[in-house]
Amino acid sequence: MEERILSSNKWLGLGLLVLSGVGLYLTMQIDVRTFNDDPGPQLFPAIGFGLLLVCALGIFFSKAPQEPARDNAQARHIEYQRGAVMAGFLVAYSIGLWLVGYYIATPLAVYGCYHLIATAERRVVWRGVLYAGLVTWGVHLSFVSLLKTLLPVGILWG
Amino acid sequence: MFADIASSLWSLLAPLTLLLILFSSILGIILGAIPGLSGGLGVALLLPLTFSMKAEVGLAMLISIWVGGVSGAMIGSILLGIPGSPSAIATTFDGYPMTRNGQAVKALGAAITASFMGTFFSILIAMVASPAMARLALKMGPWEYFSLGFCAISLVAALSKGGVFHGLAAAALGLILASVGFAPIDGYPRFTFDSMYLASGFDLIPLMLGLFALKQIITDFAKGEQQIPSVDVSDIKGFGVSWQEYRSNAWNLCRSFFIGLWIGFLPGMGAALSNMVAYAQAKSASKHPEKFGKGCVDGVFASEVSNNASVGGALIPMVALGIPGDGTTAILLGGLMIHGIQAGPLLFSNNPEIVYALFLTALISATLVLLVQFYGMRLFPLILKIPYHYLYPVIVVLGFMGVFVGSATAFNFVLLLGFAALGLVFDKFRLPVSPFILSFILATMLELNLRRGLTYTDDGIWPFITRPISGGLLLAALLSIVLPYAWPVLKKWRSERTARVA
């Protein structure tokens, strides 16, 4: 376990090192004429990336604390898979909102989310459908009817 | 002052506003009670709803959710042993054993009354102390403001779990991310890559909703969490705490209250830290420390009075200095800015009605929370039974619509998903979120004051070090970073020296 944390520290250190290197390079490209001893807009990002560089080195060379073993590799693999499914679902919902808008994407997404999270023994299709309709209508009521704000209409129709 | 207070009170006592405060307080309690969610999340979720409201009404809604959330977090801690939010972690240490010992009523009663005392008296102190703090703040220059912000970030980074380097790296990432867009003073577009979406920088709302709400949903789904286990509510009757127990805890309550107020006041600190410190102090000062952790009501009193005292404490720097005391006040500060109100020393002269409305809302909300919790003690466990398959779809939709209504651009969906992914990366690599958010919020203020400080005199960076308050704050920041490394070395050296002498 300790080796795994140490390894993650190394990866984090390396990643931050690359990020700070690229960032410092981009910061150096900022070229602005300033007055009254103003250090200009490059100082602050330079401080940020400089601090990140120091921390990257610190993390890379630091010894990570030992933690008790959490779970086995197979359980972790299933966890990652489930996480990827939910992340994919959220990406799909955002694409749906962008393409077809709120009124089509949201009921589908609410039912989809209900379907995903509820296990087979808890899942009742008509309840999910009813719930999807109620949530879509409730959010519409709050945002459009009460607060007079816009909801996504979708680029395919707009 | 009294005319301003009367005017604010009058506007808050309008039936619709009062109803909104009640509704928001209850919502805060519900969100606070549900592990993984918090009043802070509620504030972030409902911030977009306040865009079209009057500033006082919108802020009343947000403040009430916050107050309800801090107080409601103890419900999960006591009944299930799962803290509703980090502010109630220490409540779990004795609250849950009390429930297991059949003293759920006493634990809940102690927590409810301590929560009320903490919030109510801290707000009263904030009302009195904030104008004085504002006058003092007016004497501060860009050097002190920069050092104050820097000190806050350093303290939070140093106290974060995962080590100082992890905390500072997260803070640096926040500073970098806030650098995207037009720079202050000269308006130079930085790291925008000629994209119009990046020109105005990253919005706070997708950052908050992505890092907290969406990340939590992905994590819970990945772990296969469905619902919180059921709770036996058969013994819940009244407050269940005797006057003798209140009297014997008077000093404990006072000490914990001031710990909470002080930690809440320190920029960047908050209820998440104060409850732990107050609990530790209560245990170390107790005549019966062996009872702590086994169901001692003193621990519940200490934790709950301190985390709620942080509410008033955190409002002082937010109102008087324009610096958020914790993550939630950072969002509240964002709420003020969205309504065109600049928190800080001039707020008292420019918008006194907003300041007093803010404090009075917290007082009203604390009173309503006390009543709701007293009468709703039997219902709390039912709230905890809401299965995630009903709860999370609503949060997903509110999250996506929340980021959309502010700018009406689908690019915010990308940001929302991006920040959720960033939250997962932070979890994976043990990077703390608090210094990241704090530095993201404070970055513009820091940069502006750093550049102003450097241009106001010909002495370069020296005034930052030589001016007493600024120098003191920088020294505190330096010590907060160095001490975690130096202290063990010093302790080892002292013990070796003692051993040699012996």
XYZ file of C-alpha atoms in Angstrom:
660
model
C 0.000 0.000 0.000
C 2.808 2.359 0.963
C 4.455 1.694 -2.360
C 1.206 2.565 -4.149
C 0.898 5.896 -2.285
C 4.555 6.647 -2.908
C 3.977 5.903 -6.544
C 0.919 8.201 -6.640
C 3.026 10.913 -4.985
C 5.650 10.468 -7.697
C 3.025 10.698 -10.428
C 1.484 13.775 -8.854
C 4.895 15.381 -8.423
C 5.796 14.676 -12.044
C 2.457 15.921 -13.355
C 2.688 19.145 -11.376
C 6.309 19.578 -12.472
C 5.304 19.384 -16.147
C 2.341 21.700 -15.540
C 4.478 24.280 -13.755
C 7.133 24.084 -16.514
C 4.581 24.667 -19.276
C 2.899 27.368 -17.221
C 6.139 29.227 -16.559
C 6.956 29.085 -20.272
C 3.521 30.498 -21.182
C 3.866 33.158 -18.469
C 7.192 34.277 -19.930
C 5.439 34.856 -23.266
C 3.314 37.602 -21.676
C 4.839 40.852 -22.852
C 3.215 44.075 -21.677
C 4.600 47.585 -21.251
C 3.950 48.736 -17.661
C 4.398 51.994 -15.755
C 5.127 53.140 -12.173
C 7.080 50.007 -11.249
C 4.014 47.853 -11.892
C 5.316 44.303 -12.256
C 2.646 43.601 -14.856
C 0.226 40.737 -15.402
C 2.957 38.095 -15.570
C 4.048 38.368 -11.919
C 1.058 36.664 -10.320
C 0.888 33.583 -12.576
C 4.672 33.364 -12.253
C 4.274 33.218 -8.463
C 1.553 30.590 -8.829
C 3.554 28.383 -11.179
C 6.738 28.967 -9.159
C 4.974 27.824 -5.992
C 3.600 24.837 -7.876
C 7.112 23.941 -9.039
C 8.432 23.971 -5.458
C 5.466 21.896 -4.263
C 5.894 19.450 -7.143
C 9.482 18.833 -6.074
C 8.411 18.618 -2.429
C 5.679 16.075 -3.202
C 7.962 14.075 -5.500
C 10.628 13.693 -2.831
C 8.369 13.502 0.252
C 7.618 10.269 2.039
C 3.935 9.455 2.031
C 2.303 8.337 5.313
C 1.419 4.677 5.597
C -2.278 3.885 5.453
C -4.154 0.667 6.134
C -4.928 -1.413 3.080
C -8.340 -0.369 1.736
C -9.723 -3.070 -0.475
C -8.724 -5.542 -3.091
C -7.859 -4.812 -6.721
C -11.083 -6.306 -8.093
C -13.275 -4.144 -5.862
C -11.294 -1.094 -6.918
C -11.718 -2.059 -10.564
C -15.505 -2.325 -10.162
C -15.489 1.022 -8.354
C -13.644 2.677 -11.245
C -16.045 1.096 -13.743
C -19.102 2.380 -11.883
C -17.534 5.816 -11.557
C -16.840 5.866 -15.302
C -20.476 4.915 -16.028
C -21.804 7.805 -13.916
C -19.258 10.226 -15.407
C -20.288 9.068 -18.898
C -23.922 9.565 -17.988
C -23.224 13.150 -16.859
C -21.312 13.872 -20.079
C -24.233 12.447 -22.080
C -26.673 14.680 -20.186
C -24.591 17.788 -20.892
C -24.426 16.878 -24.613
C -28.169 16.238 -24.566
C -28.828 19.648 -23.028
C -26.610 21.261 -25.637
C -28.162 19.435 -28.597
C -31.832 18.902 -27.782
C -32.365 21.204 -24.812
C -33.821 20.907 -21.322
C -37.296 19.550 -22.044
C -36.081 16.453 -23.872
C -32.758 15.810 -22.148
C -33.909 16.301 -18.542
C -36.744 13.731 -18.242
C -34.517 11.183 -19.952
C -31.603 12.072 -17.673
C -33.660 11.986 -14.464
C -35.042 8.580 -15.346
C -31.573 7.440 -16.424
C -30.064 8.594 -13.132
C -32.882 6.917 -11.176
C -32.375 3.731 -13.203
C -28.622 3.758 -12.665
C -28.615 4.416 -8.920
C -31.587 2.266 -7.903
C -30.765 -1.419 -7.862
C -32.936 -3.913 -9.754
C -35.004 -4.724 -6.653
C -35.676 -1.040 -5.892
C -36.337 0.021 -9.473
C -39.990 0.599 -10.444
C -40.353 1.895 -14.013
C -43.594 3.829 -13.578
C -42.283 5.502 -10.427
C -39.098 6.513 -12.247
C -41.070 7.917 -15.184
C -43.430 9.810 -12.877
C -40.493 11.123 -10.859
C -38.699 12.256 -14.039
C -41.794 14.176 -15.111
C -42.224 15.765 -11.688
C -38.576 16.871 -11.437
C -38.607 18.307 -14.982
C -41.827 20.172 -14.274
C -40.654 21.339 -10.824
C -37.374 22.773 -12.123
C -39.223 24.403 -15.033
C -41.660 25.938 -12.533
C -38.833 27.270 -10.319
C -36.576 28.631 -13.035
C -38.909 29.672 -15.868
C -42.265 30.428 -14.258
C -41.095 31.856 -10.921
C -37.647 33.293 -11.681
C -38.143 34.104 -15.385
C -34.783 32.648 -16.370
C -33.849 30.759 -19.535
C -33.348 27.020 -19.742
C -31.309 25.364 -22.538
C -33.338 25.055 -25.751
C -30.847 22.969 -27.756
C -28.877 23.984 -30.839
C -30.867 21.578 -33.042
C -34.050 23.617 -32.526
C -32.618 27.050 -31.796
C -27.546 52.249 13.261
C -30.855 51.519 15.035
C -32.799 52.999 12.137
C -30.914 50.696 9.759
C -31.593 47.703 12.006
C -35.300 48.587 12.235
C -35.527 49.049 8.476
C -33.794 45.711 7.790
C -35.933 43.920 10.373
C -39.097 45.350 8.852
C -38.182 44.081 5.381
C -37.263 40.619 6.752
C -40.510 40.273 8.681
C -42.559 40.491 5.485
C -44.599 37.247 5.445
C -43.131 35.996 2.157
C -39.534 36.683 3.240
C -40.130 35.062 6.617
C -41.580 32.024 4.870
C -38.539 31.904 2.592
C -36.210 32.039 5.637
C -38.162 29.202 7.257
C -38.110 27.125 4.073
C -34.400 27.773 3.539
C -33.551 26.940 7.167
C -35.384 23.615 6.851
C -33.648 22.926 3.538
C -30.322 23.725 5.210
C -31.094 21.290 8.048
C -31.969 18.572 5.503
C -28.814 19.148 3.437
C -26.685 19.420 6.565
C -28.081 16.162 7.907
C -27.354 14.180 4.745
C -23.776 12.915 4.794
C -21.754 14.215 1.890
C -24.030 17.171 1.366
C -23.970 20.360 3.429
C -25.496 23.775 3.885
C -22.570 25.028 1.790
C -23.708 22.855 -1.095
C -27.237 24.208 -0.630
C -25.906 27.751 -0.787
C -24.019 26.908 -4.006
C -27.021 25.124 -5.513
C -29.513 27.852 -4.741
C -27.253 30.824 -5.476
C -28.486 30.989 -9.106
C -32.091 31.116 -7.851
C -31.317 34.417 -6.092
C -30.160 36.197 -9.265
C -33.564 37.695 -9.942
C -34.470 38.326 -6.284
C -33.921 41.495 -4.282
C -30.464 41.420 -2.671
C -31.803 41.243 0.925
C -34.242 38.444 0.090
C -31.688 36.440 -1.894
C -29.090 36.764 0.858
C -31.677 35.885 3.522
C -32.307 32.650 1.643
C -28.599 31.798 1.405
C -27.787 32.718 5.035
C -30.700 30.623 6.323
C -29.530 27.559 4.386
C -26.060 28.023 5.831
C -27.283 28.412 9.437
C -29.625 25.432 9.051
C -26.851 23.386 7.426
C -24.277 23.939 10.189
C -26.861 23.072 12.828
C -28.381 20.142 10.931
C -25.036 18.424 10.386
C -25.213 17.021 13.922
C -28.261 14.868 13.115
C -26.331 12.339 11.047
C -23.455 12.463 13.541
C -25.645 11.631 16.519
C -28.156 9.216 15.021
C -25.919 7.339 12.590
C -22.357 8.089 13.539
C -21.919 9.702 10.136
C -21.172 13.432 10.245
C -23.469 15.344 7.914
C -20.570 17.674 7.153
C -16.998 18.228 8.400
C -18.328 20.765 10.911
C -19.906 17.941 12.925
C -17.095 15.391 12.919
C -16.334 15.881 16.631
C -20.054 15.598 17.466
C -19.854 11.998 16.267
C -17.212 11.109 18.894
C -19.692 11.296 21.778
C -23.056 11.843 20.067
C -23.199 8.422 18.444
C -22.080 6.509 21.553
C -24.839 8.352 23.431
C -27.371 7.107 20.863
C -26.030 3.576 21.269
C -26.351 4.000 25.040
C -30.024 4.914 24.601
C -29.415 8.656 25.110
C -30.282 9.891 21.620
C -32.731 12.420 23.109
C -30.126 13.930 25.388
C -27.507 14.057 22.607
C -29.913 15.679 20.154
C -31.223 18.066 22.810
C -27.723 19.106 23.860
C -26.674 19.587 20.243
C -29.790 21.588 19.332
C -29.484 23.987 22.268
C -25.697 24.323 21.869
C -26.148 25.029 18.158
C -28.647 27.777 18.953
C -26.399 29.349 21.581
C -23.407 29.244 19.255
C -25.139 30.869 16.308
C -27.240 33.401 18.213
C -24.529 34.864 20.459
C -21.834 34.804 17.774
C -24.111 36.815 15.484
C -24.793 39.315 18.269
C -21.025 39.703 18.771
C -20.504 40.003 15.012
C -23.124 42.780 14.874
C -21.264 44.718 17.567
C -17.688 43.938 16.489
C -17.976 44.229 12.718
C -18.247 48.056 12.549
C -15.096 48.368 14.711
C -13.339 45.833 12.507
C -14.448 47.788 9.447
C -12.988 51.026 10.869
C -9.725 49.222 11.565
C -9.808 47.692 8.095
C -10.081 51.151 6.515
C -6.647 51.953 7.954
C -5.166 48.928 6.216
C -3.356 49.372 2.917
C -2.776 46.983 0.005
C 0.226 45.524 1.869
C -1.931 44.354 4.787
C -4.685 43.027 2.532
C -2.228 41.028 0.488
C -0.561 39.635 3.611
C -3.928 38.809 5.181
C -5.039 36.856 2.122
C -1.652 35.162 1.853
C -1.729 34.262 5.554
C -5.229 32.774 5.231
C -4.205 30.589 2.305
C -1.012 29.473 4.075
C -2.880 28.585 7.279
C -5.478 26.551 5.434
C -2.862 24.878 3.249
C -0.716 24.032 6.274
C -3.634 22.642 8.302
C -5.012 20.600 5.414
C -4.793 16.848 5.486
C -2.191 15.371 3.182
C 0.713 17.591 4.226
C 1.933 21.133 3.615
C 3.162 20.496 0.051
C -0.179 19.035 -0.979
C -2.016 21.978 0.604
C 0.248 24.568 -1.013
C 0.074 22.801 -4.391
C -3.723 22.969 -4.218
C -3.500 26.661 -3.289
C -1.103 27.288 -6.208
C -3.535 25.559 -8.587
C -6.292 27.869 -7.341
C -4.118 30.934 -7.976
C -3.217 29.698 -11.460
C -6.790 28.908 -12.401
C -7.889 32.358 -11.246
C -5.202 33.913 -13.490
C -7.094 32.803 -16.594
C -8.912 35.731 -18.225
C -8.387 39.480 -18.091
C -5.757 40.549 -15.560
C -6.708 43.219 -13.024
C -5.447 46.801 -13.514
C -4.365 46.462 -17.186
C -6.975 44.010 -18.501
C -4.379 41.879 -20.303
C -5.910 38.570 -21.488
C -3.925 35.737 -19.867
C -4.030 32.073 -20.894
C -7.199 32.640 -22.936
C -5.791 31.112 -26.160
C -8.002 33.580 -28.090
C -11.137 31.877 -26.786
C -14.042 34.170 -25.927
C -15.230 31.643 -23.353
C -12.007 31.956 -21.370
C -11.735 35.753 -21.643
C -13.732 36.414 -18.482
C -12.059 33.618 -16.549
C -13.674 30.704 -14.730
C -16.951 31.136 -12.924
C -17.257 30.212 -9.249
C -20.592 28.399 -9.623
C -19.427 25.559 -11.920
C -16.337 25.234 -9.769
C -18.348 24.794 -6.559
C -21.018 22.539 -8.066
C -18.485 20.437 -9.937
C -16.121 19.988 -7.017
C -18.807 19.219 -4.450
C -22.096 18.041 -5.956
C -21.167 16.169 -9.136
C -17.972 14.716 -7.720
C -19.910 13.423 -4.691
C -22.520 11.770 -6.920
C -19.867 10.017 -9.015
C -18.015 8.892 -5.882
C -21.127 7.589 -4.108
C -22.317 5.760 -7.223
C -18.874 4.247 -7.723
C -18.913 2.947 -4.154
C -22.405 1.546 -4.670
C -23.949 3.573 -1.860
C -27.741 3.443 -1.968
C -29.194 4.685 1.245
C -28.362 5.374 4.844
C -29.342 2.576 7.295
C -32.633 2.987 9.206
C -32.778 4.520 12.689
C -34.826 3.675 15.763
C -36.665 6.813 16.890
C -38.705 5.316 19.697
C -36.884 7.131 22.519
C -36.977 10.671 21.115
C -38.920 12.876 23.554
C -38.297 16.544 24.404
C -34.799 18.032 24.861
C -33.821 15.588 27.586
C -31.021 17.692 29.087
C -31.263 18.822 32.712
C -30.431 22.328 34.012
C -27.741 20.739 36.156
C -26.030 19.478 33.010
C -26.212 22.926 31.420
C -24.815 24.510 34.593
C -21.971 22.029 34.898
C -21.079 22.701 31.266
C -21.205 26.505 31.530
C -17.418 26.950 31.329
C -17.124 24.281 28.639
C -19.773 26.101 26.598
C -18.075 29.498 27.070
C -14.618 28.229 26.151
C -15.880 26.297 23.127
C -17.939 29.289 22.027
C -14.925 31.597 21.940
C -12.782 28.947 20.221
C -15.456 28.681 17.526
C -15.839 32.444 17.230
C -12.079 32.989 16.934
C -11.468 30.191 14.444
C -14.468 31.311 12.418
C -13.111 34.851 12.442
C -9.706 33.803 11.108
C -9.960 34.040 7.331
C -9.895 30.646 5.757
C -10.808 28.774 8.941
C -14.283 27.614 9.802
C -16.622 25.239 11.537
C -14.779 22.210 10.157
C -11.731 23.097 12.246
C -13.351 24.723 15.289
C -15.367 21.666 16.369
C -12.216 19.553 16.487
C -10.226 22.141 18.461
C -13.078 22.802 20.912
C -13.602 19.059 21.464
C -9.882 18.560 22.105
C -9.865 21.471 24.569
C -12.997 20.198 26.330
C -11.427 16.792 26.753
C -8.075 18.082 27.970
C -9.741 20.456 30.482
C -12.352 17.957 31.710
C -12.309 16.425 35.200
C -13.357 13.132 33.608
C -11.533 12.880 30.269
C -11.887 9.090 30.346
C -15.635 9.468 29.653
C -15.003 11.251 26.352
C -15.579 9.058 23.343
C -17.909 6.791 25.313
C -20.998 9.003 25.292
C -20.165 12.155 27.266
C -22.574 15.055 26.737
C -19.728 17.555 27.350
C -18.173 16.568 24.014
C -21.448 17.195 22.152
C -21.818 20.605 23.817
C -18.232 21.582 22.936
C -18.419 20.520 19.313
C -21.841 21.976 18.550
C -21.460 25.330 20.280
C -18.087 25.894 18.587
C -19.060 24.976 15.024
C -22.111 27.227 15.222
C -20.130 30.053 16.856
C -17.969 29.942 13.737
C -20.993 31.175 11.768
C -20.895 34.595 13.449
C -17.094 34.533 13.526
C -16.876 33.862 9.792
C -19.313 36.673 9.038
C -17.006 39.269 10.654
C -14.117 39.094 8.114
C -16.596 38.589 5.284
C -18.559 41.709 6.112
C -15.770 43.886 7.511
C -12.864 42.908 5.263
C -14.451 41.252 2.260
C -12.512 38.064 3.042
C -14.458 34.822 3.390
C -14.053 33.000 6.688
C -14.678 29.597 5.118
C -15.886 27.913 1.945
C -19.531 28.780 2.482
C -18.888 32.443 3.249
C -16.799 32.457 0.060
C -19.941 31.515 -1.879
C -21.955 34.054 0.107
C -19.363 36.652 -0.833
C -19.864 35.588 -4.440
C -23.612 36.044 -3.881
C -23.039 39.592 -2.634
C -20.859 40.370 -5.653
C -23.452 38.951 -8.059
C -25.978 41.360 -6.531
C -23.545 44.221 -7.114
C -22.576 44.609 -3.451
C -18.900 44.871 -2.566
C -18.218 43.447 0.900
C -15.503 45.209 2.859
C -14.934 48.275 5.003
C -17.211 50.497 2.915
C -20.159 48.123 3.115
C -21.303 49.692 6.414
C -21.520 53.146 4.896
C -22.671 52.122 1.404
C -25.183 49.365 2.181
C -25.977 49.313 5.943
C -29.381 47.762 5.249
C -27.662 44.763 3.632
C -25.273 44.290 6.565
C -27.985 44.297 9.194
C -30.321 42.213 7.042
C -27.525 39.648 6.874
C -27.083 39.513 10.665
C -30.790 39.669 11.470
C -31.510 36.871 9.022
C -28.977 34.699 10.840
C -30.648 35.494 14.196
C -34.129 34.775 12.852
C -32.898 31.634 11.151
C -31.166 30.399 14.335
C -34.417 30.852 16.270
C -36.452 29.097 13.575
C -33.902 26.273 13.405
C -34.241 25.805 17.192
C -38.021 25.553 16.906
C -37.946 23.329 13.823
C -35.399 20.998 15.383
C -37.295 20.823 18.663
C -40.558 19.897 16.997
C -38.969 17.890 14.210
C -36.733 15.577 16.226
C -38.850 12.549 15.343
C -38.808 13.386 11.643
C -35.051 13.754 11.183
C -34.378 10.056 10.829
C -37.071 9.908 8.101
C -35.226 12.602 6.135
C -32.089 10.531 6.334
C -34.017 7.705 4.708
C -34.391 9.494 1.333
C -32.789 7.034 -1.067
C -30.058 8.338 -3.326
C -31.953 7.309 -6.477
C -34.523 10.006 -5.676
C -32.130 12.563 -4.249
C -29.297 12.572 -6.763
C -31.293 13.073 -10.014
C -32.620 16.356 -8.577
C -29.114 17.471 -7.596
C -27.808 16.651 -11.094
C -30.552 18.698 -12.797
C -30.209 21.607 -10.338
C -26.428 21.537 -10.823
C -26.615 21.745 -14.608
C -29.344 24.389 -14.599
C -27.509 26.298 -11.862
C -24.434 26.763 -14.042
C -26.550 27.567 -17.101
C -28.768 30.353 -15.753
C -25.841 32.604 -14.784
C -24.395 32.907 -18.284
C -26.843 31.065 -20.598
C -23.912 29.308 -22.246
C -23.419 25.572 -22.655
C -19.687 26.101 -22.106
C -20.452 26.123 -18.386
C -21.501 22.442 -18.721
C -17.957 21.713 -19.854
C -16.606 23.645 -16.866
C -18.967 21.823 -14.505
C -17.820 18.431 -15.769
C -14.206 19.586 -15.822
C -14.340 20.669 -12.178
C -16.038 17.402 -11.193
C -13.141 15.581 -12.867
C -10.701 17.869 -11.086
C -12.392 16.993 -7.786
C -11.873 13.291 -8.506
C -8.212 13.955 -9.348
C -7.848 15.889 -6.083
C -9.330 12.929 -4.176
C -7.143 10.436 -5.978
C -3.933 12.343 -5.255
C -4.951 13.510 -1.770
C -4.955 17.176 -2.690
C -7.175 19.181 -0.284
C -10.006 21.188 -1.816
C -10.232 23.989 0.817
C -6.946 25.809 -0.040
C -7.759 25.444 -3.746
C -11.131 27.156 -3.415
C -9.858 29.734 -0.957
C -6.964 30.792 -3.201
C -9.228 30.768 -6.287
C -11.563 33.202 -4.540
C -8.869 35.380 -3.000
C -6.594 35.442 -6.080
C -7.943 38.614 -7.699
C -7.789 40.500 -4.398
C -4.269 39.202 -3.767
C -2.983 40.167 -7.207
C -4.601 43.577 -7.152
C -3.126 44.405 -3.747
C 0.267 42.940 -4.564
C 0.559 45.087 -7.658
C -0.837 48.164 -5.906
C 1.542 47.636 -2.985
C 4.506 47.420 -5.335
C 3.560 50.589 -7.217
C 2.490 52.819 -4.285
C 6.062 53.287 -3.010
C 9.561 53.091 -4.452
C 10.582 50.527 -1.830
C 9.518 47.439 -3.760
C 8.486 44.540 -1.548
C 9.887 46.040 1.689
C 6.637 47.638 2.944
C 5.056 44.171 2.891
C 7.653 43.096 5.453
C 8.302 46.301 7.414
C 4.728 47.431 8.061
C 3.827 45.853 11.460
C 0.500 44.174 10.649
C 1.612 43.073 7.192
C 4.941 41.767 8.484
C 3.234 39.982 11.376
C 0.787 38.258 9.035
C 3.565 37.172 6.685
C 5.507 35.832 9.670
C 2.412 33.889 10.789
C 2.072 32.514 7.260
C 5.726 31.479 7.222
C 5.482 29.847 10.650
C 2.352 27.945 9.630
C 4.292 26.403 6.773
C 7.578 25.822 8.601
C 6.287 24.690 12.019
C 4.776 21.355 10.934
C 8.287 20.400 9.798
C 10.293 22.180 12.499
C 8.185 21.135 15.508
C 8.931 17.379 15.432
C 12.645 18.147 14.974
C 12.583 20.547 17.945
C 10.687 18.029 20.089
C 13.182 15.310 19.226
C 16.109 17.598 19.982
C 14.575 18.561 23.352
C 13.862 14.977 24.366
C 17.396 13.936 23.401
C 18.796 16.843 25.394
C 16.667 15.922 28.436
C 17.804 12.304 28.152
C 21.460 13.397 28.000
C 21.042 15.623 31.084
C 19.322 12.825 32.999
